[in-house]
Amino acid sequence: MLTASLDRSTARTVVALANRAPSVHNSQPWRWRIGPSSLHLFADPARALPATDPEGRDLRISCGAALHHLRVALLATGLGARVHRLPDRHSPGHLAAVETVPARPAADDLALARAIETRRSDRRVFSTWPVPTGFLADLAAAAAAEGARLVVLDDERRRLTVARLVREAAVEQALTPGLSRETAVWTGRSRSARDGVPAANVPTDPAGTVPVRRFSAGEQAQNALGRGESDGTVLALLTTAADDPVDQLRAGEALSAVLLTATRAGLATDPVSQPLEVPATRAELRSTCLGDDGEPQLLVRLGWAPLAAEPVPASARLPVDETIDAPDAPWA
Ligand SMILES: Cc1cc2nc3c(=O)[nH]c(=O)nc-3n(C[C@H](O)[C@H](O)[C@H](O)COP(=O)(O)O)c2cc1C
């Protein structure tokens, strides 16, 4: 029999899967409240990154990714989701109210849920193998289904512009008070840390045609490419029509849909947000890469990890009960 009700153990399981979502610096800036047939997503200001992400854009995109992971996990358990984004205008931190409704998952839905456990951010260079255009069309369709657009930056001019803007944003951020302390606090972590970016997930030697963010420490072996070989990284820009908090939440949902679809196809992925965090470089991305048609939200590197590459370790998450308000309270 199809049901819309959510028992306590299913609720904990779907929240644990939602918490596997990517988030800026693995800050996991969200909290959950759970009722008998609803789940509520809140931003957690205590986990914000004011120097890196002064406008809270990355925070809302991260929460959107967790919201999409939650929807995917719910569907795998036979529950659909009716989502109300920013349901209370007097409470901007209440990002979503999710009502559960009966649903029957298809095989594709189950495969997407399985990708939650295997997705990783891979910051190494990718192999020279091209990504088939059919795969890119699937990723664009996944973004479109979430109300966003995935624009593949396939010409050299736009790729070089992005590379320059990543470098410029890094210089601008290096001059931002508090930034280097925030990077030191949240990155270069040990494998046992429950949040933050572990050094084991950052290459010792950042390389590749698209620059990646510098973290405070890196211990991961970089992939070797032949002399003079350029890597086969596809660079894509996730965009939305407008840029209010709901658009940023939706951008996060689209990010999750793109990353899980790519993971399912065996592709390696890595979000890149630095040039979106600095207003001047974000404006230049909008004009040069989009011709001012749409709002840039996040860059994504996509490609094939070389066959000989070591698997990327899973970064840790907070214990699930610490992310749920009053997990042992009676159902509201
Ligand atoms: C909004 C957002 C921005 C991010 N920005 C970057 C970035 O600039 N560079 C990077 O290497 N990873 C970036 N990431 C990836 C996170 O660092 C990563 O999701 C987190 O450390 C957890 O690791 P995992 O994705 O392997 O689970 C970003 C993720 C999100 C959701």
Coordinates of C-alpha atoms and ligand atoms in Angstrom, one line a residue:
M1 CA 0.0 0.0 0.0
L2 CA 1.3 3.5 -0.9
T3 CA 1.7 5.7 2.2
A4 CA 2.7 9.4 2.8
S5 CA 3.7 8.9 6.4
L6 CA 7.3 9.1 7.6
D7 CA 8.4 6.9 10.5
R8 CA 11.3 8.0 12.7
S9 CA 13.8 5.5 11.3
T10 CA 13.1 6.3 7.7
A11 CA 13.3 10.0 8.5
R12 CA 16.8 9.5 10.1
T13 CA 17.9 7.5 7.0
V14 CA 16.8 10.1 4.5
V15 CA 18.3 12.9 6.4
A16 CA 21.6 11.0 6.7
L17 CA 21.6 10.6 2.9
A18 CA 20.7 14.3 2.4
N19 CA 23.7 15.2 4.6
R20 CA 26.0 13.5 2.1
A21 CA 25.3 16.5 -0.2
P22 CA 28.3 18.6 -1.2
S23 CA 28.6 21.9 0.6
V24 CA 31.1 24.8 0.5
H25 CA 34.2 23.6 2.5
N26 CA 32.1 20.7 3.7
S27 CA 30.5 23.1 6.2
Q28 CA 27.1 21.3 6.1
P29 CA 25.3 24.6 6.9
W30 CA 21.8 23.1 7.4
R31 CA 19.5 21.8 10.1
W32 CA 16.4 19.6 9.9
R33 CA 13.1 19.5 11.7
I34 CA 10.9 16.5 11.3
G35 CA 7.2 15.9 11.6
P36 CA 5.0 12.8 10.8
S37 CA 4.6 13.7 7.1
S38 CA 6.9 16.7 6.6
L39 CA 10.6 17.7 6.9
H40 CA 11.8 21.2 7.3
L41 CA 15.2 22.5 6.1
F42 CA 16.8 25.5 7.9
A43 CA 20.0 27.4 7.2
D44 CA 22.5 27.1 10.1
P45 CA 24.1 30.5 10.5
A46 CA 26.6 29.0 13.0
R47 CA 28.1 27.1 10.1
A48 CA 28.3 30.1 7.7
L49 CA 31.6 31.3 6.1
P50 CA 31.4 35.1 6.4
A51 CA 34.8 35.8 4.8
T52 CA 34.6 33.3 1.9
D53 CA 30.9 33.6 1.3
P54 CA 29.8 37.1 2.6
E55 CA 26.5 37.0 0.8
G56 CA 25.5 33.5 1.8
R57 CA 25.2 32.4 -1.8
D58 CA 27.3 29.2 -1.3
L59 CA 25.4 28.5 1.9
R60 CA 22.0 28.6 0.1
I61 CA 23.4 26.6 -2.9
S62 CA 24.7 24.0 -0.4
C63 CA 21.3 23.8 1.3
G64 CA 19.7 23.4 -2.1
A65 CA 22.0 20.4 -2.8
A66 CA 20.9 18.9 0.5
L67 CA 17.3 19.5 -0.4
H68 CA 17.6 17.6 -3.7
H69 CA 19.6 14.8 -2.0
L70 CA 16.7 14.6 0.5
R71 CA 14.1 14.4 -2.4
V72 CA 16.1 11.6 -4.1
A73 CA 16.4 9.7 -0.9
L74 CA 12.7 10.0 -0.1
L75 CA 11.7 8.8 -3.5
A76 CA 13.9 5.7 -3.1
T77 CA 11.9 4.9 0.0
G78 CA 8.6 5.3 -1.8
L79 CA 7.8 8.9 -0.8
G80 CA 7.4 11.8 -3.1
A81 CA 8.0 15.4 -2.0
R82 CA 5.9 18.5 -2.3
V83 CA 8.3 21.3 -1.7
H84 CA 7.5 24.8 -0.5
R85 CA 10.7 26.9 -0.9
L86 CA 11.1 29.8 1.6
P87 CA 7.6 29.1 3.0
D88 CA 7.6 31.9 5.6
R89 CA 8.7 35.4 4.5
H90 CA 9.2 36.3 8.2
S91 CA 11.7 33.5 8.6
P92 CA 14.4 33.7 5.8
G93 CA 16.4 30.9 7.4
H94 CA 13.5 28.5 6.9
L95 CA 14.5 27.4 3.4
A96 CA 12.1 24.6 2.6
A97 CA 9.1 22.7 3.9
V98 CA 8.8 19.3 2.4
E99 CA 5.5 17.4 2.6
T100 CA 5.7 13.8 1.8
V101 CA 3.2 12.2 -0.6
P102 CA 2.9 8.6 -1.8
A103 CA 5.1 7.7 -4.8
R104 CA 6.5 4.7 -6.6
P105 CA 10.2 5.0 -7.6
A106 CA 11.3 4.0 -11.0
A107 CA 14.6 2.1 -11.6
D108 CA 16.3 5.4 -12.6
D109 CA 15.3 7.0 -9.3
L110 CA 16.9 4.1 -7.4
A111 CA 20.1 4.4 -9.4
L112 CA 20.3 8.1 -8.7
A113 CA 19.9 7.4 -4.9
R114 CA 22.7 4.9 -5.1
A115 CA 25.0 7.6 -6.6
I116 CA 24.6 9.6 -3.3
E117 CA 27.0 7.2 -1.6
T118 CA 29.6 7.1 -4.4
R119 CA 29.7 10.8 -5.4
R120 CA 32.9 12.7 -4.4
S121 CA 34.5 16.0 -5.3
D122 CA 37.6 15.1 -7.3
R123 CA 40.1 18.0 -7.5
R124 CA 42.7 16.1 -9.5
V125 CA 43.3 16.6 -13.3
F126 CA 41.1 14.3 -15.4
S127 CA 42.2 12.0 -18.2
T128 CA 42.3 13.1 -21.9
W129 CA 39.2 11.0 -22.7
P130 CA 36.4 13.2 -24.1
V131 CA 33.0 13.3 -22.4
P132 CA 30.4 12.2 -25.0
T133 CA 28.0 14.9 -26.0
G134 CA 25.1 12.6 -25.2
F135 CA 26.2 12.6 -21.5
L136 CA 26.5 16.4 -21.5
A137 CA 22.9 16.5 -22.9
D138 CA 21.7 14.3 -20.0
L139 CA 23.4 16.6 -17.5
A140 CA 21.8 19.7 -19.1
A141 CA 18.4 17.9 -18.9
A142 CA 19.0 17.2 -15.2
A143 CA 19.7 20.9 -14.6
A144 CA 16.7 22.0 -16.7
A145 CA 14.4 19.7 -14.7
E146 CA 15.3 21.7 -11.6
G147 CA 14.7 25.1 -13.3
A148 CA 18.4 25.9 -14.0
R149 CA 20.6 25.8 -17.1
L150 CA 24.0 24.1 -17.5
V151 CA 26.1 25.9 -20.1
V152 CA 29.1 24.0 -21.3
L153 CA 32.0 26.4 -21.8
D154 CA 33.6 24.5 -24.8
D155 CA 35.5 27.3 -26.5
E156 CA 39.0 28.2 -25.6
R157 CA 38.2 31.9 -25.1
R158 CA 35.7 31.4 -22.4
R159 CA 37.8 28.7 -20.7
L160 CA 40.8 31.1 -20.6
T161 CA 38.5 33.8 -19.2
V162 CA 37.3 31.5 -16.4
A163 CA 40.9 30.5 -15.6
R164 CA 41.8 34.2 -15.3
L165 CA 38.7 35.0 -13.2
V166 CA 39.5 32.1 -10.8
R167 CA 43.0 33.6 -10.3
E168 CA 41.7 37.1 -9.9
A169 CA 39.1 36.0 -7.4
A170 CA 41.8 34.2 -5.4
V171 CA 43.9 37.4 -5.3
E172 CA 40.9 39.4 -4.2
Q173 CA 40.0 36.9 -1.5
A174 CA 43.6 36.8 -0.2
L175 CA 43.2 40.5 0.6
T176 CA 39.9 39.9 2.4
P177 CA 40.2 40.2 6.2
G178 CA 39.6 36.8 7.9
L179 CA 39.8 34.8 4.7
S180 CA 43.1 33.0 5.4
R181 CA 42.0 32.2 9.0
E182 CA 38.7 30.8 7.7
T183 CA 40.5 28.7 5.1
A184 CA 42.9 27.4 7.8
V185 CA 40.0 26.5 10.1
W186 CA 37.8 24.7 7.5
T187 CA 40.4 23.0 5.3
G188 CA 43.5 20.8 5.6
R189 CA 41.5 18.7 8.1
S190 CA 42.4 15.1 9.2
R191 CA 40.5 12.2 7.9
S192 CA 38.6 11.8 11.1
A193 CA 37.2 15.3 11.2
R194 CA 33.4 15.4 11.0
D195 CA 33.3 18.5 8.7
G196 CA 35.7 20.6 6.7
V197 CA 37.8 19.6 3.7
P198 CA 40.3 16.8 4.6
A199 CA 43.9 17.2 3.3
A200 CA 43.5 13.7 1.9
N201 CA 41.0 15.1 -0.6
V202 CA 43.2 17.9 -2.0
P203 CA 46.0 17.2 -4.4
T204 CA 49.6 17.9 -3.2
D205 CA 50.2 19.6 -6.5
P206 CA 47.3 21.6 -8.0
A207 CA 47.4 21.3 -11.8
G208 CA 45.2 21.2 -14.9
T209 CA 43.8 23.6 -17.5
V210 CA 41.2 24.9 -15.1
P211 CA 42.7 26.2 -11.8
V212 CA 41.2 24.7 -8.6
R213 CA 40.9 26.4 -5.2
R214 CA 44.0 26.5 -3.0
F215 CA 43.2 24.8 0.4
S216 CA 45.4 25.0 3.4
A217 CA 47.0 21.5 3.0
G218 CA 46.9 18.8 0.4
E219 CA 48.1 15.2 0.6
Q220 CA 46.4 13.5 -2.4
A221 CA 48.5 12.2 -5.2
Q222 CA 47.9 14.2 -8.4
N223 CA 47.1 12.2 -11.6
A224 CA 50.0 12.1 -14.1
L225 CA 49.4 13.2 -17.7
G226 CA 51.8 12.7 -20.6
R227 CA 54.1 15.5 -21.5
G228 CA 52.3 18.3 -23.3
E229 CA 49.0 16.5 -22.9
S230 CA 46.1 18.8 -21.8
D231 CA 43.5 17.2 -19.6
G232 CA 40.0 16.5 -20.9
T233 CA 38.1 18.6 -18.3
V234 CA 34.7 19.8 -19.4
L235 CA 34.0 23.1 -17.8
A236 CA 30.3 24.0 -17.3
L237 CA 28.5 26.9 -15.7
L238 CA 25.2 26.4 -13.8
T239 CA 22.9 29.4 -14.2
T240 CA 19.4 30.5 -13.2
A241 CA 17.2 33.1 -14.7
A242 CA 17.2 35.4 -11.7
D243 CA 19.3 35.6 -8.5
D244 CA 17.1 35.7 -5.4
P245 CA 17.4 33.2 -2.5
V246 CA 14.9 30.8 -4.1
D247 CA 17.0 30.8 -7.3
Q248 CA 20.1 30.1 -5.3
L249 CA 18.3 27.2 -3.5
R250 CA 17.2 25.9 -6.9
A251 CA 20.7 26.2 -8.2
G252 CA 21.8 23.9 -5.4
E253 CA 19.1 21.4 -6.3
A254 CA 20.2 21.5 -9.9
L255 CA 23.9 21.1 -8.8
S256 CA 22.9 18.0 -6.9
A257 CA 20.9 16.6 -9.9
V258 CA 23.9 17.2 -12.3
L259 CA 26.5 15.7 -9.9
L260 CA 24.4 12.6 -9.2
T261 CA 23.6 12.1 -12.9
A262 CA 27.3 12.5 -13.7
T263 CA 28.3 10.1 -10.9
R264 CA 25.8 7.5 -12.2
A265 CA 27.5 7.7 -15.6
G266 CA 30.9 7.2 -14.0
L267 CA 32.1 10.8 -14.4
A268 CA 34.3 12.6 -11.9
T269 CA 33.0 16.0 -10.8
D270 CA 34.2 19.0 -8.8
P271 CA 32.3 22.3 -8.0
V272 CA 34.3 25.5 -8.4
S273 CA 32.8 28.6 -6.7
Q274 CA 35.6 31.1 -6.1
P275 CA 34.8 33.5 -9.0
L276 CA 31.2 33.5 -8.0
E277 CA 32.0 34.6 -4.4
V278 CA 33.5 37.9 -5.5
P279 CA 31.0 40.4 -7.1
A280 CA 33.4 41.8 -9.7
T281 CA 34.5 38.4 -11.1
R282 CA 30.9 37.1 -10.9
A283 CA 29.8 40.1 -13.0
E284 CA 32.5 39.5 -15.6
L285 CA 31.5 35.8 -15.8
R286 CA 27.9 36.9 -16.4
S287 CA 28.9 39.2 -19.3
T288 CA 31.7 37.2 -21.0
C289 CA 30.3 33.7 -20.6
L290 CA 26.5 34.3 -20.7
G291 CA 26.3 37.6 -22.6
D292 CA 24.3 38.8 -19.6
D293 CA 21.6 36.2 -20.4
G294 CA 21.1 34.6 -17.0
E295 CA 22.7 34.6 -13.5
P296 CA 25.9 32.5 -13.0
Q297 CA 25.7 30.4 -9.9
L298 CA 28.5 27.8 -9.9
L299 CA 31.1 26.3 -12.1
V300 CA 31.5 22.5 -12.4
R301 CA 34.6 20.6 -13.6
L302 CA 33.6 17.2 -15.2
G303 CA 35.7 14.4 -16.7
W304 CA 37.0 10.9 -16.4
A305 CA 39.4 10.0 -13.6
P306 CA 42.3 8.0 -15.1
L307 CA 41.8 4.2 -14.7
A308 CA 44.9 4.0 -12.4
A309 CA 43.7 6.8 -10.2
E310 CA 43.3 6.0 -6.5
P311 CA 39.6 6.3 -5.4
V312 CA 38.8 9.6 -3.7
P313 CA 38.1 9.0 0.0
A314 CA 34.6 9.9 1.3
S315 CA 34.8 13.1 3.3
A316 CA 33.0 12.8 6.7
R317 CA 29.7 14.2 7.9
L318 CA 28.3 15.3 11.3
P319 CA 26.5 12.5 13.2
V320 CA 22.9 12.6 11.8
D321 CA 21.3 13.4 15.2
E322 CA 23.4 16.5 15.6
T323 CA 21.8 17.9 12.4
I324 CA 18.2 17.3 13.5
D325 CA 16.5 19.6 16.0
A326 CA 15.3 17.6 19.0
P327 CA 15.6 14.2 17.3
D328 CA 14.1 12.3 20.2
A329 CA 11.1 14.6 20.8
P330 CA 7.7 13.2 20.1
W331 CA 6.4 13.9 16.6
A332 CA 5.0 17.3 16.3
Ligands
LIG1 C1 28.4 25.8 -3.1 C2 29.6 25.0 -3.2 C3 30.8 25.5 -3.5 C4 32.0 24.7 -3.6 N1 33.1 25.3 -4.0 C5 34.2 24.5 -4.2 C6 35.4 25.1 -4.7 O1 35.5 26.3 -5.1 N2 36.5 24.2 -4.9 C7 36.4 22.9 -4.6 O2 37.4 22.2 -4.8 N3 35.3 22.4 -4.1 C8 34.2 23.1 -3.9 N4 33.0 22.6 -3.4 C9 33.0 21.2 -3.0 C10 33.1 21.0 -1.5 O3 34.3 21.4 -1.0 C11 32.8 19.5 -1.2 O4 31.4 19.3 -1.6 C12 32.9 19.2 0.3 O5 34.2 19.3 0.7 C13 32.4 17.7 0.6 O6 33.2 16.8 -0.1 P1 32.5 15.8 -1.2 O7 31.8 16.7 -2.3 O8 33.6 15.0 -1.7 O9 31.4 15.0 -0.4 C14 31.9 23.3 -3.3 C15 30.6 22.8 -3.0 C16 29.5 23.6 -3.0 C17 28.2 22.9 -2.7

